[in-house]
Short mmCIF file of C-alpha atoms in Angstrom, two decimals:
data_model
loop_
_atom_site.label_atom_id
_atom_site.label_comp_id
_atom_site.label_asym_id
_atom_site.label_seq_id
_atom_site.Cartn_x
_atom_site.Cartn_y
_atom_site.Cartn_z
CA UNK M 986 20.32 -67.14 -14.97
CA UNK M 987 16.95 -67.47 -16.14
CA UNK M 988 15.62 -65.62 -19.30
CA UNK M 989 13.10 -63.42 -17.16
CA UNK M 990 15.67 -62.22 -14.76
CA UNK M 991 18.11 -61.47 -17.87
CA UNK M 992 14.75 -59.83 -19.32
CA UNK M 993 14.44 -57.40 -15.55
CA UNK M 994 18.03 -56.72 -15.21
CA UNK M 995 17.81 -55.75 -18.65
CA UNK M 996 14.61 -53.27 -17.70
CA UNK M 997 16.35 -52.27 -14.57
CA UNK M 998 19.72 -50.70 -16.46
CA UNK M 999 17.61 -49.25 -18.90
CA UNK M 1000 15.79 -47.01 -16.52
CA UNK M 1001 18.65 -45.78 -14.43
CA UNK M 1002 20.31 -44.56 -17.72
CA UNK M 1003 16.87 -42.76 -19.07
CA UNK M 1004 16.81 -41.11 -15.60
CA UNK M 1005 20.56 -39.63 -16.18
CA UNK M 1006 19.15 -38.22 -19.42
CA UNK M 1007 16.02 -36.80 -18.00
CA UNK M 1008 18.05 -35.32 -15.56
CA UNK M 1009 20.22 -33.52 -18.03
CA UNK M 1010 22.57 -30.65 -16.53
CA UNK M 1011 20.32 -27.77 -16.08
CA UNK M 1012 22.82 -24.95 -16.39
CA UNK M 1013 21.56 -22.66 -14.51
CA UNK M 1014 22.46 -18.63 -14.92
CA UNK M 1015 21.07 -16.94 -11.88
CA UNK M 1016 24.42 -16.15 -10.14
CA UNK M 1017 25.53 -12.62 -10.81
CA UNK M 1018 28.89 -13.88 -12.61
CA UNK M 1019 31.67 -16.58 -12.77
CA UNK M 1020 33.81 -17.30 -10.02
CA UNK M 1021 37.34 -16.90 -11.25
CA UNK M 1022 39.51 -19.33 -12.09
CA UNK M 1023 42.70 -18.77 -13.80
CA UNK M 1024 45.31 -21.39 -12.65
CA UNK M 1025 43.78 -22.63 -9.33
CA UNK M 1026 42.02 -21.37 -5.68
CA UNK M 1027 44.33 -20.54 -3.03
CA UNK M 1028 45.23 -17.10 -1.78
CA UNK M 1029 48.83 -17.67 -1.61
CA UNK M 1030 49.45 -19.35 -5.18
CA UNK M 1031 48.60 -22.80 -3.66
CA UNK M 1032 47.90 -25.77 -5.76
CA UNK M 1033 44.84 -27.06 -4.98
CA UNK M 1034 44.39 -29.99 -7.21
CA UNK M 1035 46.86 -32.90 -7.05
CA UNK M 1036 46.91 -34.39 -10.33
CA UNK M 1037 48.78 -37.19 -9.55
CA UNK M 1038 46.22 -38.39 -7.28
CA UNK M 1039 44.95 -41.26 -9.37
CA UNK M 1040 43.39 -44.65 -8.01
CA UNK M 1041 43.42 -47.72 -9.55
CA UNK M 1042 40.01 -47.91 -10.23
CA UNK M 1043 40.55 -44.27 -12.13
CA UNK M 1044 43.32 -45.77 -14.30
CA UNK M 1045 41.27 -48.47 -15.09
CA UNK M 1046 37.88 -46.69 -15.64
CA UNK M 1047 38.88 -44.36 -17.54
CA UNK M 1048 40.21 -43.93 -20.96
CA UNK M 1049 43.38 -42.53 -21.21
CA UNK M 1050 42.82 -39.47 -23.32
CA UNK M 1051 40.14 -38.63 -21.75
CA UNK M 1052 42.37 -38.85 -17.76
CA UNK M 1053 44.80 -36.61 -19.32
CA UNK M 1054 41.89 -34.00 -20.58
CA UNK M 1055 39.86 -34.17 -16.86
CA UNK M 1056 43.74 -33.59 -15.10
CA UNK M 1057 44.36 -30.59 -17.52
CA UNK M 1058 41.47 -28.86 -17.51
CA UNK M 1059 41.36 -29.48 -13.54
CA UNK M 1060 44.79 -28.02 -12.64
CA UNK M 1061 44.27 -24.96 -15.03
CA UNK M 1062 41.17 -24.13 -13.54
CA UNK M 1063 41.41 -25.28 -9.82
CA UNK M 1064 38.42 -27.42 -10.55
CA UNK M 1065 38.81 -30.99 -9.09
CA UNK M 1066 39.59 -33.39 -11.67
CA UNK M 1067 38.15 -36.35 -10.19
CA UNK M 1068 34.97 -34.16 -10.00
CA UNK M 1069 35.36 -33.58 -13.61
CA UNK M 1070 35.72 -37.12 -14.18
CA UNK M 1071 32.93 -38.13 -12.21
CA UNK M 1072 30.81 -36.45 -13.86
CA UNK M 1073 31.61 -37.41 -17.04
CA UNK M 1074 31.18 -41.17 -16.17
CA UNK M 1075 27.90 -40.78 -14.46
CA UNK M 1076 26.77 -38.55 -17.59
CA UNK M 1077 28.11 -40.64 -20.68
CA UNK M 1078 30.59 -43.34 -19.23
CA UNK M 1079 33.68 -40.95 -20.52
CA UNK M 1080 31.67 -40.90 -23.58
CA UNK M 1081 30.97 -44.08 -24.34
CA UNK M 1082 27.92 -44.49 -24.25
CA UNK M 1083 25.90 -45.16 -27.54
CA UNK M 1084 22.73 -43.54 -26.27
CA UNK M 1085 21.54 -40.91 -27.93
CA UNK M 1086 23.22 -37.41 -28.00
CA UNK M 1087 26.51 -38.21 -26.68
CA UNK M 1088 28.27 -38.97 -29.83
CA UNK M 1089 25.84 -36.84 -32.62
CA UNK M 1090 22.49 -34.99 -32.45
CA UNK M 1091 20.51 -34.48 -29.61
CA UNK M 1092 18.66 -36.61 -26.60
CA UNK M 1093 15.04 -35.81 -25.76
CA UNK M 1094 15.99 -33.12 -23.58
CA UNK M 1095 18.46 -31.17 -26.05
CA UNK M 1096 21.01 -32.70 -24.03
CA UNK M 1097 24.76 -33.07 -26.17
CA UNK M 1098 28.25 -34.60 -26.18
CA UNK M 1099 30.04 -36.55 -23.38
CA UNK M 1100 29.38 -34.06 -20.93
CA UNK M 1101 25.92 -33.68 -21.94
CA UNK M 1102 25.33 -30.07 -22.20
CA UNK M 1103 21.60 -28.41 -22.73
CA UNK M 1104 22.88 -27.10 -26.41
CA UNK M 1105 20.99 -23.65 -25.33
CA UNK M 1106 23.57 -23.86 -22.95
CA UNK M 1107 26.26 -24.09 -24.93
CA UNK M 1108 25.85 -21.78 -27.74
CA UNK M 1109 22.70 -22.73 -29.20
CA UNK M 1110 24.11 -25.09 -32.03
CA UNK M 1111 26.51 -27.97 -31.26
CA UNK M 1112 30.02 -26.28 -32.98
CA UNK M 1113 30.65 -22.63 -32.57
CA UNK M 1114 33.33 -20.74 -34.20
CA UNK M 1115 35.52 -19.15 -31.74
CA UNK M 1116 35.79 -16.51 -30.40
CA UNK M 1117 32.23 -15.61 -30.51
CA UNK M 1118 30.36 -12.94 -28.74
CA UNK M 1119 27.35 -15.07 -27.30
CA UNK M 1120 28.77 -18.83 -26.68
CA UNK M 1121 27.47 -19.66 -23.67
CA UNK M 1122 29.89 -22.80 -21.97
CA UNK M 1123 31.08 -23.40 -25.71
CA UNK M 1124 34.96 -23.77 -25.06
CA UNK M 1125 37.99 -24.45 -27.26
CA UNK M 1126 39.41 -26.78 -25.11
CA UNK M 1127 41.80 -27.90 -27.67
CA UNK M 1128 42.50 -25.03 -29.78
CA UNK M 1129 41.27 -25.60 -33.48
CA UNK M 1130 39.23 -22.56 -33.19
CA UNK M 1131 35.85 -24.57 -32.86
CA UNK M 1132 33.89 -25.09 -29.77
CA UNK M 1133 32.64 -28.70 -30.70
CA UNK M 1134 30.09 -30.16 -27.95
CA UNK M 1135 31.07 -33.25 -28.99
CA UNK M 1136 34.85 -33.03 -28.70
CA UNK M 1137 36.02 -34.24 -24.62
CA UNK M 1138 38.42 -31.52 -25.17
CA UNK M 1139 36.29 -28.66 -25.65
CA UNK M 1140 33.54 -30.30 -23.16
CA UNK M 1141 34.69 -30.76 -20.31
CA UNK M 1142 36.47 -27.09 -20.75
CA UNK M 1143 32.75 -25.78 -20.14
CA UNK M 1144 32.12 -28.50 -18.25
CA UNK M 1145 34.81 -26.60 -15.39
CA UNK M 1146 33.94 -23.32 -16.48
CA UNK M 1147 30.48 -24.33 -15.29
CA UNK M 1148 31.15 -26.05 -12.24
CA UNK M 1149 33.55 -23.12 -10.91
CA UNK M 1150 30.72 -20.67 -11.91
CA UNK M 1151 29.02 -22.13 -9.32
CA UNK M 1152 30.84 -22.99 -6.66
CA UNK M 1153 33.81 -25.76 -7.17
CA UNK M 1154 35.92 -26.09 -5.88
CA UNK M 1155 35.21 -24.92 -2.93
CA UNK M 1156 31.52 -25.45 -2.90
CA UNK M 1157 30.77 -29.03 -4.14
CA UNK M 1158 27.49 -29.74 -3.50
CA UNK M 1159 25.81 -26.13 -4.91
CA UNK M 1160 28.49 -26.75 -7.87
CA UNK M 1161 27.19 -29.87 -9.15
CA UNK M 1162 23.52 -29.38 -8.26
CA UNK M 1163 23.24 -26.38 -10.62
CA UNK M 1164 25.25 -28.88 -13.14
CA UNK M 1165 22.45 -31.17 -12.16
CA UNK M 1166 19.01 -30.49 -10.09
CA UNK M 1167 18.89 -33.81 -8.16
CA UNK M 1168 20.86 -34.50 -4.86
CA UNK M 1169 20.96 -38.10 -5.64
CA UNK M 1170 22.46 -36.89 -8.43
CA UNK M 1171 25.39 -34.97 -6.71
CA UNK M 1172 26.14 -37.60 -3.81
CA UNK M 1173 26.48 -40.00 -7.16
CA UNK M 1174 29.41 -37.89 -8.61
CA UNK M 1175 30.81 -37.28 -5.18
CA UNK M 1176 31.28 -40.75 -4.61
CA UNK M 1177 32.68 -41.84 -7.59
CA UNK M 1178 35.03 -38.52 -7.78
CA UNK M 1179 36.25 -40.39 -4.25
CA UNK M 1180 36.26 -43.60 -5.87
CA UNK M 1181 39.05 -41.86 -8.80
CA UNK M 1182 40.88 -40.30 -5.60
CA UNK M 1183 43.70 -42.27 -4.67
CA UNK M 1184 43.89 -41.77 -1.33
CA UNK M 1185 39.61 -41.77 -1.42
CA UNK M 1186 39.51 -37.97 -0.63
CA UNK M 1187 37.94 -34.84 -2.39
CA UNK M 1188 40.59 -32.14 -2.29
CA UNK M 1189 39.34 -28.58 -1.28
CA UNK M 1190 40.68 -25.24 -1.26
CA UNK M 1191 42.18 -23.57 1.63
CA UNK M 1192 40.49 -20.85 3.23
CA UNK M 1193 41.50 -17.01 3.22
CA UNK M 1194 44.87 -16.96 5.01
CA UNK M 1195 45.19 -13.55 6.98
CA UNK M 1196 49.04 -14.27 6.24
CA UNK M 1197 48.47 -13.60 2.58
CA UNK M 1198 47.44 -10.02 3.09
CA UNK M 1199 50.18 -8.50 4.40
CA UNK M 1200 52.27 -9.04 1.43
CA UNK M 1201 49.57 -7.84 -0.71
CA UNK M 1202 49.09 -4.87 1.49
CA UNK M 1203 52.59 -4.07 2.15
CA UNK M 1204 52.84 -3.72 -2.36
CA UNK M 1205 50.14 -1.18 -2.31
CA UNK M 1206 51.21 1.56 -4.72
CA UNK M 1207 50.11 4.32 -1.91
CA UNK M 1208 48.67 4.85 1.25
CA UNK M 1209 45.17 5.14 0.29
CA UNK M 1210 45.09 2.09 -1.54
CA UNK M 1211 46.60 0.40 1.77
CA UNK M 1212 43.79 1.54 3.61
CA UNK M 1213 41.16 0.98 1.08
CA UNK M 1214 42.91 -2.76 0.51
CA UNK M 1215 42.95 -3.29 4.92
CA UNK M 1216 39.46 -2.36 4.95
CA UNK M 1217 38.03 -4.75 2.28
CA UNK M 1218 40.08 -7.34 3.35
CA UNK M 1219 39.09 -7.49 6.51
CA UNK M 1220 35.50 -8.23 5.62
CA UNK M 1221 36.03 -11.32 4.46
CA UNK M 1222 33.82 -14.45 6.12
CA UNK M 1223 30.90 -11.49 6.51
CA UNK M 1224 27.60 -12.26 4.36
CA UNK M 1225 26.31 -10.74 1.26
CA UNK M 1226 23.85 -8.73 2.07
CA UNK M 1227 21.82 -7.09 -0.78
CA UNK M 1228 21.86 -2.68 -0.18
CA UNK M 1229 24.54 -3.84 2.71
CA UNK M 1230 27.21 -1.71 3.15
CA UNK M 1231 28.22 -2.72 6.55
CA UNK M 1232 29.41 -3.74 9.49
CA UNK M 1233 27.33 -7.28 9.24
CA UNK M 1234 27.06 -7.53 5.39
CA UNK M 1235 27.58 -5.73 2.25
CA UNK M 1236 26.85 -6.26 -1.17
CA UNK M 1237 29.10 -6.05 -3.90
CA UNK M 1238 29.26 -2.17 -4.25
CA UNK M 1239 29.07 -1.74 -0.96
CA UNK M 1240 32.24 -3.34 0.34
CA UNK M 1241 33.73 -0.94 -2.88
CA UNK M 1242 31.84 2.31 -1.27
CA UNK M 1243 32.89 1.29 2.49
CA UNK M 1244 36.32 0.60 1.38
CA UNK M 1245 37.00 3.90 -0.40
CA UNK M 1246 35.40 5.83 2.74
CA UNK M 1247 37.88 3.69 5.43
CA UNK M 1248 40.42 5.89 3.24
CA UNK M 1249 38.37 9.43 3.43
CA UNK M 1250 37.07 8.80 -0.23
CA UNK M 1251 34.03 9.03 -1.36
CA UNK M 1252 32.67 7.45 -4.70
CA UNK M 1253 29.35 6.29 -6.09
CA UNK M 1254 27.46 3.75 -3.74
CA UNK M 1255 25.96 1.05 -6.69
CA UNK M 1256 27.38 -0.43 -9.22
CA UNK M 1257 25.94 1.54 -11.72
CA UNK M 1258 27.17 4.70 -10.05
CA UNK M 1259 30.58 3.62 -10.04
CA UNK M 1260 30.99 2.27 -13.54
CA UNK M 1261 31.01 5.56 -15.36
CA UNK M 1262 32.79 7.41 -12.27
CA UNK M 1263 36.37 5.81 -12.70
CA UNK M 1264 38.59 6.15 -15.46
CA UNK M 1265 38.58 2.90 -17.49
CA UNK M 1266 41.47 1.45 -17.85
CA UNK M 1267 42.53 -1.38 -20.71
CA UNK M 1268 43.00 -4.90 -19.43
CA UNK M 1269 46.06 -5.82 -17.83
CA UNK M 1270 46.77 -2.69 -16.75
CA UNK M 1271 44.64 -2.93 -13.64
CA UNK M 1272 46.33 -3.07 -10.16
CA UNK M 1273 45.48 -3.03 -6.99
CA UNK M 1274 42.72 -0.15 -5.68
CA UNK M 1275 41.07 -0.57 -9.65
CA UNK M 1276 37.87 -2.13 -10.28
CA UNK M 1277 36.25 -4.83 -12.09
CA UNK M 1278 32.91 -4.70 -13.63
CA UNK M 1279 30.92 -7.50 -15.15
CA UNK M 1280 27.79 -7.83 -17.31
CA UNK M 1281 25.96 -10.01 -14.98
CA UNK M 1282 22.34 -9.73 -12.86
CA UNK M 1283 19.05 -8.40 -14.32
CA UNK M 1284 18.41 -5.73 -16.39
CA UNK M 1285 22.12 -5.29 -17.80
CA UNK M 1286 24.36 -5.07 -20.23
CA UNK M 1287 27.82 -4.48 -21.75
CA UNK M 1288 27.54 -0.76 -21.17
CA UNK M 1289 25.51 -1.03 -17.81
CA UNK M 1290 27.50 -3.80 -15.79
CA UNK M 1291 25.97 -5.01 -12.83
CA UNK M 1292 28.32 -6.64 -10.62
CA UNK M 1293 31.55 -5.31 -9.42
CA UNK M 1294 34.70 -6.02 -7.10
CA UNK M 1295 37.81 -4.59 -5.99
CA UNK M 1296 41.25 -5.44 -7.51
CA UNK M 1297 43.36 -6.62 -4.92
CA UNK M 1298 46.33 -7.37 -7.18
CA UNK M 1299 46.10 -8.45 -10.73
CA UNK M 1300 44.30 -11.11 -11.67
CA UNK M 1301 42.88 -11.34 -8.05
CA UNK M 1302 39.89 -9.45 -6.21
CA UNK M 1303 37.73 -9.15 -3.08
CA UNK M 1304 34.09 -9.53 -4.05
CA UNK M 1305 30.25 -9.72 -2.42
CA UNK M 1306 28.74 -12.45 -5.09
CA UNK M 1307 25.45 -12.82 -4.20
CA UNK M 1308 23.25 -14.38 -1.31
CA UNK M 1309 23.67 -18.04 -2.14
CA UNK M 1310 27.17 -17.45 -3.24
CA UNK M 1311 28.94 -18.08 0.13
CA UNK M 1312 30.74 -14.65 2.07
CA UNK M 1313 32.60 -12.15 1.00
CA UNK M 1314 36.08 -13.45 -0.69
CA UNK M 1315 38.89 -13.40 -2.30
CA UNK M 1316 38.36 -14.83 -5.92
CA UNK M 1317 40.29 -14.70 -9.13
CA UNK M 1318 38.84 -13.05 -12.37
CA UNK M 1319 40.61 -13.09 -15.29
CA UNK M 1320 39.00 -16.41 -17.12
CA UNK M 1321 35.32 -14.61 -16.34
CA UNK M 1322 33.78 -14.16 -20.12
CA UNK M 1323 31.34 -11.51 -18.94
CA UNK M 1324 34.10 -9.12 -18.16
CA UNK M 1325 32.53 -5.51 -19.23
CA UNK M 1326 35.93 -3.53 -18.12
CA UNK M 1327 38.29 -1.96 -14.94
CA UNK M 1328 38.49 1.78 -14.03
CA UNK M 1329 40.64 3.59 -11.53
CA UNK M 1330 38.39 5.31 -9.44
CA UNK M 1331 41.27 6.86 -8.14
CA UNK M 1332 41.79 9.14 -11.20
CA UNK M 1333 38.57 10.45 -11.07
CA UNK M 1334 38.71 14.41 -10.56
CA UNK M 1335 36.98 14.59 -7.32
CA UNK M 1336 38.29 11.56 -5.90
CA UNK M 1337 41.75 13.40 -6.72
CA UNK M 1338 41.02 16.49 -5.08
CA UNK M 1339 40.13 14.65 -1.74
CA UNK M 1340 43.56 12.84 -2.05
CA UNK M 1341 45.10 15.95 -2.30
CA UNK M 1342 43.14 17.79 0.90
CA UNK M 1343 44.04 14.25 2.82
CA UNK M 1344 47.61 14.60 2.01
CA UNK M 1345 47.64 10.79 0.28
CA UNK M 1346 48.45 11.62 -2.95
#
């Protein structure tokens, strides 16, 4: 090989990895909140993600602490973990890469760590105590109480968090163009995630099984919260429709306001209407009929929440996201950050009184 073609190939490399730095993720925060993800997707407890699905060229491409930190973080939060992996090699090579930023400091777009996080993104400094109120996608993925950027551990724990905020598992594509604005960026990852596949797939969850509501209707703790629960329920696949509160779309108040009527009840229409009509309730307490609030969309805050959906049983809820979220669905909620609270709009005074003239109480 001559010098000058040493000299190009050279060139060549060198610009394809300053174009994966330009592109930096660009975590975006437009959604109105995190789709859940404590343990993994499916309706009926089903696991998702098969961690033992690892290819050759995934043992061999990937260092081994850094396979067993994808595979965690992707079973515990129904994340794909050859997705996770991917984009860790096409970001830092599983953080090894000696470019700037991945190992210390900063690349020219404020871009840190082997997941390369925006460091706005992530907390606005590289290591964050934790907890901590405002941290972004800082995560403790390995429990020493510090959100390090630079730790695999701790980034690719955000790393999940922000790829489920936005659509994985279910949603690929949206997921990791949010992660990263460029569709040759995404087809990239979603190629090599299929490359770390053994059996050269990309797992995805199940859809809403109608045979997964009948238990959870049948453990309804009366017959108003049956009714409520078979109404919302049966919405599911319909679009979000901002203001919608039926039959063709709802929002995410709405499907709470329609819901409540199915059963003769009436309660606040918005979000902000309903917040301050329930009873709150502390955390863990919540079953289902209850309500959970978050502090996401514009204009508010920890004591004006602006997204809401219905507790179907704990840990679980039906909820209207938002128009580019996908339909209505069952998601899970307890690993959401921007949880503001849960009521029981079922204690409320009024709402009580109409129980009592329906005969449900």
């Amino acid at each position: 090989m001559t010098s000058r073609v040493r000299i190009a190939l050279l060139v060549g490399l060198a610009g394809v990895v300053l174009v994966t730095l330009i592109m930096a993720p660009m975590l975006m925060s437009t959604f109105p909140s995190f789709l859940g993800g404590e343990g993994t997707s499916g309706d009926c407890g089903d696991d998702v993600t098969n961690v033992t699905n690892v290819s050759d060229t995934a043992q061999s491409d990937i260092p081994s602490n850094y396979l067993q930190i994808y595979k965690k973080w992707g079973k515990k939060t129904g994340v794909q973990w050859t997705v996770l992996a991917a984009v860790g090699k096409r970001e830092t090579d599983h953080g090894r890469s000696n470019l700037a930023g991945v190992k210390s400091g900063t690349n020219y777009a404020g871009a840190a760590g082997p997941m390369q996080f925006l460091i706005s993104t992530w907390g606005g400094k590289a290591k964050i105590k934790i907890p901590s109120k405002f941290n972004g996608y800082a995560s403790d993925g390995d429990e020493d109480g510090i959100a390090d950027v630079y730790n695999p551990a701790d980034a690719v724990l955000g790393a999940a968090k922000m790829l489920k905020r936005n659509g994985a598992p279910g949603d690929l594509k949206r997921a990791l163009f949010a992660y990263n604005h460029a569709m040759w960026y995404v087809e990239q990852v979603l190629e090599i995630a299929r490359r770390y596949a053994s059996d050269g797939t990309l797992e995805l969850p199940p859809a809403d099984d109608p045979a997964c509501d009948t238990p959870l209707v049948e453990a309804a703790p009366t017959d108003a919260v049956r009714k409520i629960l078979e109404y919302a329920l049966a919405q599911r696949g319909k679009p979000y429709r901002w203001g919608g509160t039926g039959p063709d779309g709802f929002d995410c108040s709405g499907i709470i306001y329609m819901a409540y009527r199915s059963a003769g009840l009436s309660i606040p229409r918005t979000t902000f209407g309903q917040w301050p009509f329930g009873v709150k309730i502390p955390k863990g307490s919540e079953q289902a009929g209850d309500l959970v609030f978050f502090n996401s969309g514009p204009g508010t805050s920890s004591n004006n929440p602006g997204h809401v959906g219905l507790v179907v049983s704990p840990g679980k809820m039906v909820e209207a996201r938002c128009t580019l979220c996908g339909p209505i669905k069952m998601a899970t909620y307890r690993d959401r950050p921007n949880i503001v609270g849960y009521t029981r709009p079922l204690q409320n005074p009024t709402v009580l009184g109409q129980l009592k003239r329906l005969g449900l109480t």
